[in-house]
Amino acid sequence: MTAAAAADLSQARAAWLTAPNAITLVRTVAAIALALPALVQRSWPLLVAAYLCYWLGDILDGAVARWLCQETRVGAVFDIVADRACTSLCAAALVTLEPSMALPIGIFLAQFMVLDCGLSLTFLRWPLLSPNYFAQVHRAVYLWNWSPVAKAVNTGALVVLVLLAPSPAWPALFAVAVAAVKAISLVAVARLAPPPSR
């Protein structure tokens, strides 16, 4: 192995072996381990525990990354992919418990797994550590998608609506509105010129 290859391998290991990535891994495994039996057994307590592991772990891994100055692009992508794993299983369990809400949950899943995922990964076009710094590229897109309020609304508001709404109409309308914001954001980002090559 050449010295350059060894240095690249060492750098790759360093990017993966961080405390935030360990938290992301643990919270993802825990959420999945709780969501799967929640899905099979139709258990509200297990589903609530799965969502708590997912949401609290997602907050914690980002906070630790910033606190320890261990933010990496690898960690950001890992977090984005882990969010999809957690969300898909938690949403599937939620549908088994609230089958009348299958339409809004399906709309939400489609936008989160496709539109939001694609949008979240666009930060890789610029020299940014994660979508949390997208305000440097497009402030409005950042505010609509990755500001603390936008993150809370994007990941939690639909679950609250599904649990509280008397019919699927309001959650479905909300899910369509979020999908529209994601689509508009993707168009806005697609129109941005990438940074000049070095």
mmCIF file with all atom_site columns, C-alpha atoms in Angstrom:
data_model
loop_
_atom_site.group_PDB
_atom_site.id
_atom_site.type_symbol
_atom_site.label_atom_id
_atom_site.label_alt_id
_atom_site.label_comp_id
_atom_site.label_asym_id
_atom_site.label_entity_id
_atom_site.label_seq_id
_atom_site.pdbx_PDB_ins_code
_atom_site.Cartn_x
_atom_site.Cartn_y
_atom_site.Cartn_z
_atom_site.occupancy
_atom_site.B_iso_or_equiv
_atom_site.pdbx_formal_charge
_atom_site.auth_seq_id
_atom_site.auth_comp_id
_atom_site.auth_asym_id
_atom_site.auth_atom_id
_atom_site.pdbx_PDB_model_num
ATOM 1   C CA . MET A 1 1   ? 0.000   0.000  0.000   1.00 0.00 ? 1   MET A CA 1
ATOM 2   C CA . THR A 1 2   ? 1.333   3.405  -0.941  1.00 0.00 ? 2   THR A CA 1
ATOM 3   C CA . ALA A 1 3   ? 1.767   6.156  1.602   1.00 0.00 ? 3   ALA A CA 1
ATOM 4   C CA . ALA A 1 4   ? -1.002  8.181  -0.071  1.00 0.00 ? 4   ALA A CA 1
ATOM 5   C CA . ALA A 1 5   ? -3.415  5.216  0.063   1.00 0.00 ? 5   ALA A CA 1
ATOM 6   C CA . ALA A 1 6   ? -2.561  4.595  3.721   1.00 0.00 ? 6   ALA A CA 1
ATOM 7   C CA . ALA A 1 7   ? -3.171  8.264  4.504   1.00 0.00 ? 7   ALA A CA 1
ATOM 8   C CA . ASP A 1 8   ? -6.539  8.141  2.685   1.00 0.00 ? 8   ASP A CA 1
ATOM 9   C CA . LEU A 1 9   ? -7.537  5.017  4.622   1.00 0.00 ? 9   LEU A CA 1
ATOM 10  C CA . SER A 1 10  ? -6.531  6.610  7.915   1.00 0.00 ? 10  SER A CA 1
ATOM 11  C CA . GLN A 1 11  ? -8.513  9.740  7.057   1.00 0.00 ? 11  GLN A CA 1
ATOM 12  C CA . ALA A 1 12  ? -11.571 7.650  6.142   1.00 0.00 ? 12  ALA A CA 1
ATOM 13  C CA . ARG A 1 13  ? -11.369 5.762  9.443   1.00 0.00 ? 13  ARG A CA 1
ATOM 14  C CA . ALA A 1 14  ? -11.076 9.018  11.354  1.00 0.00 ? 14  ALA A CA 1
ATOM 15  C CA . ALA A 1 15  ? -14.184 10.362 9.590   1.00 0.00 ? 15  ALA A CA 1
ATOM 16  C CA . TRP A 1 16  ? -16.201 7.292  10.634  1.00 0.00 ? 16  TRP A CA 1
ATOM 17  C CA . LEU A 1 17  ? -14.848 6.640  14.132  1.00 0.00 ? 17  LEU A CA 1
ATOM 18  C CA . THR A 1 18  ? -16.411 9.574  15.958  1.00 0.00 ? 18  THR A CA 1
ATOM 19  C CA . ALA A 1 19  ? -18.691 9.898  18.975  1.00 0.00 ? 19  ALA A CA 1
ATOM 20  C CA . PRO A 1 20  ? -21.549 11.429 16.920  1.00 0.00 ? 20  PRO A CA 1
ATOM 21  C CA . ASN A 1 21  ? -21.454 8.529  14.447  1.00 0.00 ? 21  ASN A CA 1
ATOM 22  C CA . ALA A 1 22  ? -21.535 6.069  17.350  1.00 0.00 ? 22  ALA A CA 1
ATOM 23  C CA . ILE A 1 23  ? -24.632 7.843  18.699  1.00 0.00 ? 23  ILE A CA 1
ATOM 24  C CA . THR A 1 24  ? -26.235 7.755  15.241  1.00 0.00 ? 24  THR A CA 1
ATOM 25  C CA . LEU A 1 25  ? -25.557 4.024  15.015  1.00 0.00 ? 25  LEU A CA 1
ATOM 26  C CA . VAL A 1 26  ? -26.903 3.284  18.510  1.00 0.00 ? 26  VAL A CA 1
ATOM 27  C CA . ARG A 1 27  ? -30.050 5.391  18.117  1.00 0.00 ? 27  ARG A CA 1
ATOM 28  C CA . THR A 1 28  ? -30.765 3.823  14.716  1.00 0.00 ? 28  THR A CA 1
ATOM 29  C CA . VAL A 1 29  ? -30.322 0.259  15.955  1.00 0.00 ? 29  VAL A CA 1
ATOM 30  C CA . ALA A 1 30  ? -32.416 1.022  19.062  1.00 0.00 ? 30  ALA A CA 1
ATOM 31  C CA . ALA A 1 31  ? -35.212 2.685  17.088  1.00 0.00 ? 31  ALA A CA 1
ATOM 32  C CA . ILE A 1 32  ? -35.334 -0.188 14.585  1.00 0.00 ? 32  ILE A CA 1
ATOM 33  C CA . ALA A 1 33  ? -35.202 -2.787 17.390  1.00 0.00 ? 33  ALA A CA 1
ATOM 34  C CA . LEU A 1 34  ? -38.251 -1.115 18.967  1.00 0.00 ? 34  LEU A CA 1
ATOM 35  C CA . ALA A 1 35  ? -40.148 -0.270 15.755  1.00 0.00 ? 35  ALA A CA 1
ATOM 36  C CA . LEU A 1 36  ? -40.045 -3.812 14.358  1.00 0.00 ? 36  LEU A CA 1
ATOM 37  C CA . PRO A 1 37  ? -41.865 -5.422 17.313  1.00 0.00 ? 37  PRO A CA 1
ATOM 38  C CA . ALA A 1 38  ? -44.150 -2.360 17.466  1.00 0.00 ? 38  ALA A CA 1
ATOM 39  C CA . LEU A 1 39  ? -45.083 -3.123 13.862  1.00 0.00 ? 39  LEU A CA 1
ATOM 40  C CA . VAL A 1 40  ? -45.640 -6.842 14.461  1.00 0.00 ? 40  VAL A CA 1
ATOM 41  C CA . GLN A 1 41  ? -47.341 -6.572 17.863  1.00 0.00 ? 41  GLN A CA 1
ATOM 42  C CA . ARG A 1 42  ? -49.187 -3.301 17.143  1.00 0.00 ? 42  ARG A CA 1
ATOM 43  C CA . SER A 1 43  ? -47.801 -1.837 20.337  1.00 0.00 ? 43  SER A CA 1
ATOM 44  C CA . TRP A 1 44  ? -48.167 1.859  21.157  1.00 0.00 ? 44  TRP A CA 1
ATOM 45  C CA . PRO A 1 45  ? -45.586 1.796  23.994  1.00 0.00 ? 45  PRO A CA 1
ATOM 46  C CA . LEU A 1 46  ? -42.954 0.250  21.711  1.00 0.00 ? 46  LEU A CA 1
ATOM 47  C CA . LEU A 1 47  ? -43.712 2.744  18.947  1.00 0.00 ? 47  LEU A CA 1
ATOM 48  C CA . VAL A 1 48  ? -43.470 5.699  21.332  1.00 0.00 ? 48  VAL A CA 1
ATOM 49  C CA . ALA A 1 49  ? -40.130 4.332  22.592  1.00 0.00 ? 49  ALA A CA 1
ATOM 50  C CA . ALA A 1 50  ? -38.932 3.909  18.990  1.00 0.00 ? 50  ALA A CA 1
ATOM 51  C CA . TYR A 1 51  ? -39.822 7.498  18.100  1.00 0.00 ? 51  TYR A CA 1
ATOM 52  C CA . LEU A 1 52  ? -38.154 8.778  21.271  1.00 0.00 ? 52  LEU A CA 1
ATOM 53  C CA . CYS A 1 53  ? -34.940 6.876  20.493  1.00 0.00 ? 53  CYS A CA 1
ATOM 54  C CA . TYR A 1 54  ? -34.995 8.246  16.956  1.00 0.00 ? 54  TYR A CA 1
ATOM 55  C CA . TRP A 1 55  ? -35.808 11.879 17.788  1.00 0.00 ? 55  TRP A CA 1
ATOM 56  C CA . LEU A 1 56  ? -33.730 12.263 20.957  1.00 0.00 ? 56  LEU A CA 1
ATOM 57  C CA . GLY A 1 57  ? -30.804 10.417 19.378  1.00 0.00 ? 57  GLY A CA 1
ATOM 58  C CA . ASP A 1 58  ? -31.038 12.612 16.293  1.00 0.00 ? 58  ASP A CA 1
ATOM 59  C CA . ILE A 1 59  ? -30.840 15.735 18.453  1.00 0.00 ? 59  ILE A CA 1
ATOM 60  C CA . LEU A 1 60  ? -28.011 14.266 20.541  1.00 0.00 ? 60  LEU A CA 1
ATOM 61  C CA . ASP A 1 61  ? -25.747 13.166 17.671  1.00 0.00 ? 61  ASP A CA 1
ATOM 62  C CA . GLY A 1 62  ? -25.840 16.629 16.107  1.00 0.00 ? 62  GLY A CA 1
ATOM 63  C CA . ALA A 1 63  ? -25.290 18.396 19.427  1.00 0.00 ? 63  ALA A CA 1
ATOM 64  C CA . VAL A 1 64  ? -22.328 16.142 20.285  1.00 0.00 ? 64  VAL A CA 1
ATOM 65  C CA . ALA A 1 65  ? -20.843 16.630 16.814  1.00 0.00 ? 65  ALA A CA 1
ATOM 66  C CA . ARG A 1 66  ? -20.867 20.405 17.278  1.00 0.00 ? 66  ARG A CA 1
ATOM 67  C CA . TRP A 1 67  ? -19.783 20.275 20.929  1.00 0.00 ? 67  TRP A CA 1
ATOM 68  C CA . LEU A 1 68  ? -16.789 18.017 20.214  1.00 0.00 ? 68  LEU A CA 1
ATOM 69  C CA . CYS A 1 69  ? -16.004 19.689 16.864  1.00 0.00 ? 69  CYS A CA 1
ATOM 70  C CA . GLN A 1 70  ? -16.485 16.310 15.154  1.00 0.00 ? 70  GLN A CA 1
ATOM 71  C CA . GLU A 1 71  ? -18.806 17.344 12.345  1.00 0.00 ? 71  GLU A CA 1
ATOM 72  C CA . THR A 1 72  ? -17.922 15.552 9.121   1.00 0.00 ? 72  THR A CA 1
ATOM 73  C CA . ARG A 1 73  ? -19.558 15.183 5.729   1.00 0.00 ? 73  ARG A CA 1
ATOM 74  C CA . VAL A 1 74  ? -19.464 11.406 6.211   1.00 0.00 ? 74  VAL A CA 1
ATOM 75  C CA . GLY A 1 75  ? -21.342 11.806 9.498   1.00 0.00 ? 75  GLY A CA 1
ATOM 76  C CA . ALA A 1 76  ? -23.915 14.094 7.885   1.00 0.00 ? 76  ALA A CA 1
ATOM 77  C CA . VAL A 1 77  ? -24.669 11.558 5.138   1.00 0.00 ? 77  VAL A CA 1
ATOM 78  C CA . PHE A 1 78  ? -24.794 8.737  7.702   1.00 0.00 ? 78  PHE A CA 1
ATOM 79  C CA . ASP A 1 79  ? -27.294 10.774 9.742   1.00 0.00 ? 79  ASP A CA 1
ATOM 80  C CA . ILE A 1 80  ? -29.475 11.440 6.677   1.00 0.00 ? 80  ILE A CA 1
ATOM 81  C CA . VAL A 1 81  ? -29.558 7.740  5.740   1.00 0.00 ? 81  VAL A CA 1
ATOM 82  C CA . ALA A 1 82  ? -30.178 6.678  9.362   1.00 0.00 ? 82  ALA A CA 1
ATOM 83  C CA . ASP A 1 83  ? -33.127 9.076  9.572   1.00 0.00 ? 83  ASP A CA 1
ATOM 84  C CA . ARG A 1 84  ? -34.742 7.291  6.625   1.00 0.00 ? 84  ARG A CA 1
ATOM 85  C CA . ALA A 1 85  ? -34.253 3.871  8.216   1.00 0.00 ? 85  ALA A CA 1
ATOM 86  C CA . CYS A 1 86  ? -35.832 5.045  11.476  1.00 0.00 ? 86  CYS A CA 1
ATOM 87  C CA . THR A 1 87  ? -38.681 6.939  9.831   1.00 0.00 ? 87  THR A CA 1
ATOM 88  C CA . SER A 1 88  ? -39.699 4.177  7.436   1.00 0.00 ? 88  SER A CA 1
ATOM 89  C CA . LEU A 1 89  ? -40.091 1.560  10.179  1.00 0.00 ? 89  LEU A CA 1
ATOM 90  C CA . CYS A 1 90  ? -41.730 3.912  12.672  1.00 0.00 ? 90  CYS A CA 1
ATOM 91  C CA . ALA A 1 91  ? -44.183 5.077  9.993   1.00 0.00 ? 91  ALA A CA 1
ATOM 92  C CA . ALA A 1 92  ? -44.990 1.484  9.021   1.00 0.00 ? 92  ALA A CA 1
ATOM 93  C CA . ALA A 1 93  ? -45.774 0.696  12.661  1.00 0.00 ? 93  ALA A CA 1
ATOM 94  C CA . LEU A 1 94  ? -47.870 3.865  12.911  1.00 0.00 ? 94  LEU A CA 1
ATOM 95  C CA . VAL A 1 95  ? -49.959 2.762  9.903   1.00 0.00 ? 95  VAL A CA 1
ATOM 96  C CA . THR A 1 96  ? -50.688 -0.596 11.569  1.00 0.00 ? 96  THR A CA 1
ATOM 97  C CA . LEU A 1 97  ? -51.907 1.270  14.643  1.00 0.00 ? 97  LEU A CA 1
ATOM 98  C CA . GLU A 1 98  ? -53.797 3.981  12.728  1.00 0.00 ? 98  GLU A CA 1
ATOM 99  C CA . PRO A 1 99  ? -54.786 2.369  9.384   1.00 0.00 ? 99  PRO A CA 1
ATOM 100 C CA . SER A 1 100 ? -57.178 5.227  8.563   1.00 0.00 ? 100 SER A CA 1
ATOM 101 C CA . MET A 1 101 ? -54.117 7.488  8.333   1.00 0.00 ? 101 MET A CA 1
ATOM 102 C CA . ALA A 1 102 ? -52.352 5.426  5.652   1.00 0.00 ? 102 ALA A CA 1
ATOM 103 C CA . LEU A 1 103 ? -52.793 8.150  2.985   1.00 0.00 ? 103 LEU A CA 1
ATOM 104 C CA . PRO A 1 104 ? -51.127 11.041 4.856   1.00 0.00 ? 104 PRO A CA 1
ATOM 105 C CA . ILE A 1 105 ? -48.397 8.756  6.174   1.00 0.00 ? 105 ILE A CA 1
ATOM 106 C CA . GLY A 1 106 ? -47.811 7.441  2.637   1.00 0.00 ? 106 GLY A CA 1
ATOM 107 C CA . ILE A 1 107 ? -47.547 10.985 1.236   1.00 0.00 ? 107 ILE A CA 1
ATOM 108 C CA . PHE A 1 108 ? -45.164 11.926 4.036   1.00 0.00 ? 108 PHE A CA 1
ATOM 109 C CA . LEU A 1 109 ? -43.007 8.842  3.459   1.00 0.00 ? 109 LEU A CA 1
ATOM 110 C CA . ALA A 1 110 ? -42.797 9.476  -0.292  1.00 0.00 ? 110 ALA A CA 1
ATOM 111 C CA . GLN A 1 111 ? -41.611 13.038 0.212   1.00 0.00 ? 111 GLN A CA 1
ATOM 112 C CA . PHE A 1 112 ? -39.254 12.174 3.089   1.00 0.00 ? 112 PHE A CA 1
ATOM 113 C CA . MET A 1 113 ? -37.657 9.159  1.410   1.00 0.00 ? 113 MET A CA 1
ATOM 114 C CA . VAL A 1 114 ? -37.311 10.780 -2.037  1.00 0.00 ? 114 VAL A CA 1
ATOM 115 C CA . LEU A 1 115 ? -37.706 14.581 -2.110  1.00 0.00 ? 115 LEU A CA 1
ATOM 116 C CA . ASP A 1 116 ? -36.293 15.350 1.332   1.00 0.00 ? 116 ASP A CA 1
ATOM 117 C CA . CYS A 1 117 ? -33.493 12.811 0.974   1.00 0.00 ? 117 CYS A CA 1
ATOM 118 C CA . GLY A 1 118 ? -32.406 14.235 -2.375  1.00 0.00 ? 118 GLY A CA 1
ATOM 119 C CA . LEU A 1 119 ? -32.655 17.771 -1.030  1.00 0.00 ? 119 LEU A CA 1
ATOM 120 C CA . SER A 1 120 ? -30.710 16.918 2.136   1.00 0.00 ? 120 SER A CA 1
ATOM 121 C CA . LEU A 1 121 ? -27.864 15.456 0.088   1.00 0.00 ? 121 LEU A CA 1
ATOM 122 C CA . THR A 1 122 ? -27.504 18.550 -2.128  1.00 0.00 ? 122 THR A CA 1
ATOM 123 C CA . PHE A 1 123 ? -25.184 20.088 0.452   1.00 0.00 ? 123 PHE A CA 1
ATOM 124 C CA . LEU A 1 124 ? -22.509 17.809 -1.051  1.00 0.00 ? 124 LEU A CA 1
ATOM 125 C CA . ARG A 1 125 ? -22.318 20.128 -4.096  1.00 0.00 ? 125 ARG A CA 1
ATOM 126 C CA . TRP A 1 126 ? -20.723 22.778 -1.881  1.00 0.00 ? 126 TRP A CA 1
ATOM 127 C CA . PRO A 1 127 ? -17.892 22.675 0.669   1.00 0.00 ? 127 PRO A CA 1
ATOM 128 C CA . LEU A 1 128 ? -20.341 22.450 3.575   1.00 0.00 ? 128 LEU A CA 1
ATOM 129 C CA . LEU A 1 129 ? -20.139 20.054 6.522   1.00 0.00 ? 129 LEU A CA 1
ATOM 130 C CA . SER A 1 130 ? -23.889 19.367 6.501   1.00 0.00 ? 130 SER A CA 1
ATOM 131 C CA . PRO A 1 131 ? -27.267 20.836 5.530   1.00 0.00 ? 131 PRO A CA 1
ATOM 132 C CA . ASN A 1 132 ? -27.125 22.760 8.823   1.00 0.00 ? 132 ASN A CA 1
ATOM 133 C CA . TYR A 1 133 ? -24.848 25.252 7.048   1.00 0.00 ? 133 TYR A CA 1
ATOM 134 C CA . PHE A 1 134 ? -26.975 25.653 3.926   1.00 0.00 ? 134 PHE A CA 1
ATOM 135 C CA . ALA A 1 135 ? -27.797 29.254 4.878   1.00 0.00 ? 135 ALA A CA 1
ATOM 136 C CA . GLN A 1 136 ? -24.359 30.077 3.427   1.00 0.00 ? 136 GLN A CA 1
ATOM 137 C CA . VAL A 1 137 ? -25.709 28.967 0.031   1.00 0.00 ? 137 VAL A CA 1
ATOM 138 C CA . HIS A 1 138 ? -29.448 29.843 0.156   1.00 0.00 ? 138 HIS A CA 1
ATOM 139 C CA . ARG A 1 139 ? -30.916 31.294 3.327   1.00 0.00 ? 139 ARG A CA 1
ATOM 140 C CA . ALA A 1 140 ? -34.585 30.727 2.450   1.00 0.00 ? 140 ALA A CA 1
ATOM 141 C CA . VAL A 1 141 ? -34.052 27.053 1.555   1.00 0.00 ? 141 VAL A CA 1
ATOM 142 C CA . TYR A 1 142 ? -32.205 26.612 4.853   1.00 0.00 ? 142 TYR A CA 1
ATOM 143 C CA . LEU A 1 143 ? -35.014 28.267 6.833   1.00 0.00 ? 143 LEU A CA 1
ATOM 144 C CA . TRP A 1 144 ? -37.711 26.153 5.130   1.00 0.00 ? 144 TRP A CA 1
ATOM 145 C CA . ASN A 1 145 ? -35.879 22.862 5.593   1.00 0.00 ? 145 ASN A CA 1
ATOM 146 C CA . TRP A 1 146 ? -33.076 22.752 8.184   1.00 0.00 ? 146 TRP A CA 1
ATOM 147 C CA . SER A 1 147 ? -33.663 25.512 10.716  1.00 0.00 ? 147 SER A CA 1
ATOM 148 C CA . PRO A 1 148 ? -34.579 24.081 14.144  1.00 0.00 ? 148 PRO A CA 1
ATOM 149 C CA . VAL A 1 149 ? -38.265 24.958 13.631  1.00 0.00 ? 149 VAL A CA 1
ATOM 150 C CA . ALA A 1 150 ? -38.349 23.439 10.135  1.00 0.00 ? 150 ALA A CA 1
ATOM 151 C CA . LYS A 1 151 ? -36.723 20.218 11.375  1.00 0.00 ? 151 LYS A CA 1
ATOM 152 C CA . ALA A 1 152 ? -39.240 19.876 14.201  1.00 0.00 ? 152 ALA A CA 1
ATOM 153 C CA . VAL A 1 153 ? -42.170 20.508 11.869  1.00 0.00 ? 153 VAL A CA 1
ATOM 154 C CA . ASN A 1 154 ? -40.823 18.193 9.168   1.00 0.00 ? 154 ASN A CA 1
ATOM 155 C CA . THR A 1 155 ? -40.268 15.211 11.441  1.00 0.00 ? 155 THR A CA 1
ATOM 156 C CA . GLY A 1 156 ? -42.778 15.600 14.246  1.00 0.00 ? 156 GLY A CA 1
ATOM 157 C CA . ALA A 1 157 ? -45.813 17.591 13.156  1.00 0.00 ? 157 ALA A CA 1
ATOM 158 C CA . LEU A 1 158 ? -47.297 14.861 10.975  1.00 0.00 ? 158 LEU A CA 1
ATOM 159 C CA . VAL A 1 159 ? -47.119 12.315 13.796  1.00 0.00 ? 159 VAL A CA 1
ATOM 160 C CA . VAL A 1 160 ? -48.923 14.759 16.103  1.00 0.00 ? 160 VAL A CA 1
ATOM 161 C CA . LEU A 1 161 ? -51.579 15.444 13.446  1.00 0.00 ? 161 LEU A CA 1
ATOM 162 C CA . VAL A 1 162 ? -52.082 11.738 12.792  1.00 0.00 ? 162 VAL A CA 1
ATOM 163 C CA . LEU A 1 163 ? -52.686 11.185 16.504  1.00 0.00 ? 163 LEU A CA 1
ATOM 164 C CA . LEU A 1 164 ? -54.946 14.195 17.081  1.00 0.00 ? 164 LEU A CA 1
ATOM 165 C CA . ALA A 1 165 ? -56.833 14.825 13.832  1.00 0.00 ? 165 ALA A CA 1
ATOM 166 C CA . PRO A 1 166 ? -60.364 13.383 13.647  1.00 0.00 ? 166 PRO A CA 1
ATOM 167 C CA . SER A 1 167 ? -59.907 12.457 9.968   1.00 0.00 ? 167 SER A CA 1
ATOM 168 C CA . PRO A 1 168 ? -57.010 11.949 7.526   1.00 0.00 ? 168 PRO A CA 1
ATOM 169 C CA . ALA A 1 169 ? -57.860 15.174 5.667   1.00 0.00 ? 169 ALA A CA 1
ATOM 170 C CA . TRP A 1 170 ? -55.737 17.589 7.743   1.00 0.00 ? 170 TRP A CA 1
ATOM 171 C CA . PRO A 1 171 ? -52.682 15.328 8.007   1.00 0.00 ? 171 PRO A CA 1
ATOM 172 C CA . ALA A 1 172 ? -52.892 14.636 4.251   1.00 0.00 ? 172 ALA A CA 1
ATOM 173 C CA . LEU A 1 173 ? -53.111 18.357 3.489   1.00 0.00 ? 173 LEU A CA 1
ATOM 174 C CA . PHE A 1 174 ? -50.138 19.001 5.747   1.00 0.00 ? 174 PHE A CA 1
ATOM 175 C CA . ALA A 1 175 ? -48.119 16.209 4.086   1.00 0.00 ? 175 ALA A CA 1
ATOM 176 C CA . VAL A 1 176 ? -48.881 17.643 0.631   1.00 0.00 ? 176 VAL A CA 1
ATOM 177 C CA . ALA A 1 177 ? -47.823 21.127 1.812   1.00 0.00 ? 177 ALA A CA 1
ATOM 178 C CA . VAL A 1 178 ? -44.516 19.769 3.134   1.00 0.00 ? 178 VAL A CA 1
ATOM 179 C CA . ALA A 1 179 ? -43.960 17.907 -0.145  1.00 0.00 ? 179 ALA A CA 1
ATOM 180 C CA . ALA A 1 180 ? -44.604 21.152 -2.044  1.00 0.00 ? 180 ALA A CA 1
ATOM 181 C CA . VAL A 1 181 ? -42.019 22.992 0.076   1.00 0.00 ? 181 VAL A CA 1
ATOM 182 C CA . LYS A 1 182 ? -39.499 20.222 -0.630  1.00 0.00 ? 182 LYS A CA 1
ATOM 183 C CA . ALA A 1 183 ? -40.215 20.307 -4.385  1.00 0.00 ? 183 ALA A CA 1
ATOM 184 C CA . ILE A 1 184 ? -39.918 24.118 -4.517  1.00 0.00 ? 184 ILE A CA 1
ATOM 185 C CA . SER A 1 185 ? -36.693 23.918 -2.511  1.00 0.00 ? 185 SER A CA 1
ATOM 186 C CA . LEU A 1 186 ? -35.250 21.318 -4.898  1.00 0.00 ? 186 LEU A CA 1
ATOM 187 C CA . VAL A 1 187 ? -36.029 23.562 -7.875  1.00 0.00 ? 187 VAL A CA 1
ATOM 188 C CA . ALA A 1 188 ? -34.430 26.545 -6.120  1.00 0.00 ? 188 ALA A CA 1
ATOM 189 C CA . VAL A 1 189 ? -31.288 24.538 -5.333  1.00 0.00 ? 189 VAL A CA 1
ATOM 190 C CA . ALA A 1 190 ? -31.112 23.111 -8.876  1.00 0.00 ? 190 ALA A CA 1
ATOM 191 C CA . ARG A 1 191 ? -30.997 26.685 -10.211 1.00 0.00 ? 191 ARG A CA 1
ATOM 192 C CA . LEU A 1 192 ? -27.998 27.587 -8.050  1.00 0.00 ? 192 LEU A CA 1
ATOM 193 C CA . ALA A 1 193 ? -24.616 27.621 -9.687  1.00 0.00 ? 193 ALA A CA 1
ATOM 194 C CA . PRO A 1 194 ? -22.206 25.162 -8.083  1.00 0.00 ? 194 PRO A CA 1
ATOM 195 C CA . PRO A 1 195 ? -19.039 26.612 -6.576  1.00 0.00 ? 195 PRO A CA 1
ATOM 196 C CA . PRO A 1 196 ? -16.115 27.001 -8.992  1.00 0.00 ? 196 PRO A CA 1
ATOM 197 C CA . SER A 1 197 ? -13.832 23.963 -9.251  1.00 0.00 ? 197 SER A CA 1
ATOM 198 C CA . ARG A 1 198 ? -10.492 24.277 -7.545  1.00 0.00 ? 198 ARG A CA 1
#
